[in-house]
Amino acid sequence: MRKRNAARSALFYAGVACLLVFFMVPLVWLISTSFKNSRDAFAIPPKWLFQPTLDNYANVFDRSDFFKAFGNSVFVSLVSTLLCLCLAAVTAYALAYFQFPRKSKIMTFILSSRVAPPILMLLPVYFISVQLGVNDSYALLIFMYMLMNLPFAVLMLVTYFEDIPSEIREAAFVDGCSETRTFFKVILPLARGGLAATFILSMVLAWNEFLIGLVMTGKMTQTLPVLVTSFMTFQGTEWGPLSAAGTFIMLPMLVFGIFVQKHLVKGMTMGAVK
Amino acid sequence: MIRQLVNRSQAWILPTMLVLGVMSAIVMGYSIYMAVRDINLIKSASSFVGADNFSALFQDARAWGSLSRTVVFSVSATAVELLFGLGLALYLNRPFFGRKLVRTLLLIPMIMTPVVSGLIWRVFYDPNNGIVNYYLGQLGLGDKHNWLGSTDLAMVSVIIADVWQWTPFVFLILAAGLDAMPSEPLEAAEVDGASSFQRFYHVVLPLLAPSLMIAFLLRIIDSVKTFDIIYVMTRGGPSLATETTNMYAYIQGFNNFNISYATVINLTITVIITFLFTTLYARLSKARR
């Protein structure tokens, strides 16, 4: 009996190992390739053990456009996320605590802007920005990313505010706090976990975003995901530097994402799953 | 008093509604304006053409082909993701050593930068140097498959990459559903002598239905919008084999600069998506009640 159990659990762990291999191989391959020289990178059979080298990173860090794009990505995703959070927190507070006419219609409207494909918005905005000569500007890119994240940030924050018992808010009123003061001094500090999770998730989404960046950026405002695709040229692709750049782009967001993993699903399903 | 209450709420709602509302109005207004003209950014002048763009769309075989490919891509990717996600959630729904770690590691595909994931899969699929062909060859399944380069396999290859990226998301939704499931109905069924299949089909599945619905809804909506991985893996090729409507609208708008025509393609998709979404949303809220 015990032997059979041991065999069954060994089989179970073998299954888990297979699953992990399937889902992890791309990341492992990317990171290991970034430390390979060009001969090892495409060796057949694939080399999983090799002499590591930092050449690819040196190559990437030598490119001035890489640092420019890195700075752009940090600046644009940070500023757009902060703006988005400010707007979303105020709106979510009202949606969570106030009763007012057409509230459910407003919720549906916000939800529907999450559903609409971004390219629908991109065509008119691109056309107008070309007419006005404001394409390839930080302000426009920041605004677009803020707009992209606003609907989900509002819906996500509503669920966090709803988790705070309304008695706490009423107690603050009894103690003589105004609505604004209650919001800043009572509700926001209590919801800081939710605020942090929303901040990180919209940061990750803005950082990883590609289509808006591809259309709206030029030489000056190019973000990292857009720059990476320019490593593929007609002469062929420089896979070594590309894998180093890919690793460099992905690692901060992976760390962030794992850091808020408990909130990630809640955020990505807009509170439908706790 | 009531008026005061309304005013107070409006002040809090106003900033977001202003941003979203004004933007939606501009986008809708401009889209309609662009749809009835023949704006091409390469030409300097444009003129009013009425419904010509729409009638051109109805005769555009490439557009309808792209719509059917969008349906094939979204439906098959979503179906496989739901099936795998459900299997995974049931398989891992037991206490075991390293459970938390496994769940954490499974997050990785969905937070990896999609452009980079697409590039990695592109290298994996390389017919000569890719590891997919190498390991398939080792298993005796042939090492000459032209994954992204042949019209038969390209769509399947892109779907596999999407399944890799989003199955964990479905898994996490369903795992949360299983965690929250009350144990009494299952125990009662066991006492009543239900077989494990009966327990799954008559107890677990109905209780999991709301989570399945949410996962289905979010995946179908987002898979219609898939752009990044298709763009870096195939750009819609070879010979349009992976060109979804989203990709086609992008090519018309930003490669050929047919801004007007791209808008018309887009308006048509959005109507279809909105229709899909509203019917599904109604069914979802019914299922949750």
Short mmCIF file of C-alpha atoms in Angstrom, two decimals, chain A residues 70 73-74 77-78 81 156 193 195-208 247-265 268, chain B residues 104 107-108 110-113:
data_model
loop_
_atom_site.label_atom_id
_atom_site.label_comp_id
_atom_site.label_asym_id
_atom_site.label_seq_id
_atom_site.Cartn_x
_atom_site.Cartn_y
_atom_site.Cartn_z
CA PHE A 70 15.03 52.61 -21.06
CA SER A 73 9.98 53.50 -20.68
CA VAL A 74 10.59 54.32 -17.03
CA SER A 77 5.05 54.21 -17.49
CA LEU A 78 5.75 55.84 -14.12
CA THR A 81 0.56 55.19 -13.81
CA MET A 156 -9.95 47.21 -9.36
CA GLY A 193 -2.34 47.36 -0.25
CA LEU A 195 -3.31 50.96 -4.20
CA ALA A 196 0.12 49.34 -4.35
CA ALA A 197 -1.24 46.37 -6.29
CA THR A 198 -3.07 48.62 -8.75
CA PHE A 199 0.03 50.75 -9.15
CA ILE A 200 2.24 47.77 -9.92
CA LEU A 201 -0.20 46.10 -12.28
CA SER A 202 -0.76 49.24 -14.35
CA MET A 203 3.00 49.85 -14.32
CA VAL A 204 3.55 46.33 -15.71
CA LEU A 205 0.88 46.80 -18.38
CA ALA A 206 2.29 50.17 -19.50
CA TRP A 207 5.85 48.83 -19.46
CA ASN A 208 4.94 45.79 -21.58
CA THR A 247 16.14 39.79 -20.11
CA PHE A 248 16.86 43.33 -19.00
CA ILE A 249 13.36 44.50 -19.95
CA MET A 250 11.54 41.62 -18.35
CA LEU A 251 13.27 41.09 -15.04
CA PRO A 252 12.01 44.20 -13.17
CA MET A 253 8.41 43.45 -14.13
CA LEU A 254 8.71 39.77 -13.20
CA VAL A 255 9.96 40.78 -9.76
CA PHE A 256 7.14 43.31 -9.39
CA GLY A 257 4.54 40.85 -10.62
CA ILE A 258 5.63 38.09 -8.28
CA PHE A 259 5.70 40.60 -5.46
CA VAL A 260 1.96 41.31 -5.85
CA GLN A 261 0.94 37.86 -7.05
CA LYS A 262 -1.96 37.61 -4.61
CA HIS A 263 -3.54 40.71 -6.16
CA LEU A 264 -2.62 39.97 -9.75
CA VAL A 265 -5.57 37.78 -10.64
CA MET A 268 -6.61 41.21 -14.17
CA THR B 104 4.15 31.63 -8.49
CA LEU B 107 2.52 33.55 -13.29
CA ILE B 108 5.60 34.10 -15.41
CA MET B 110 1.44 36.20 -18.40
CA ILE B 111 3.69 38.93 -17.01
CA MET B 112 6.56 38.42 -19.46
CA THR B 113 6.69 41.24 -22.02
#
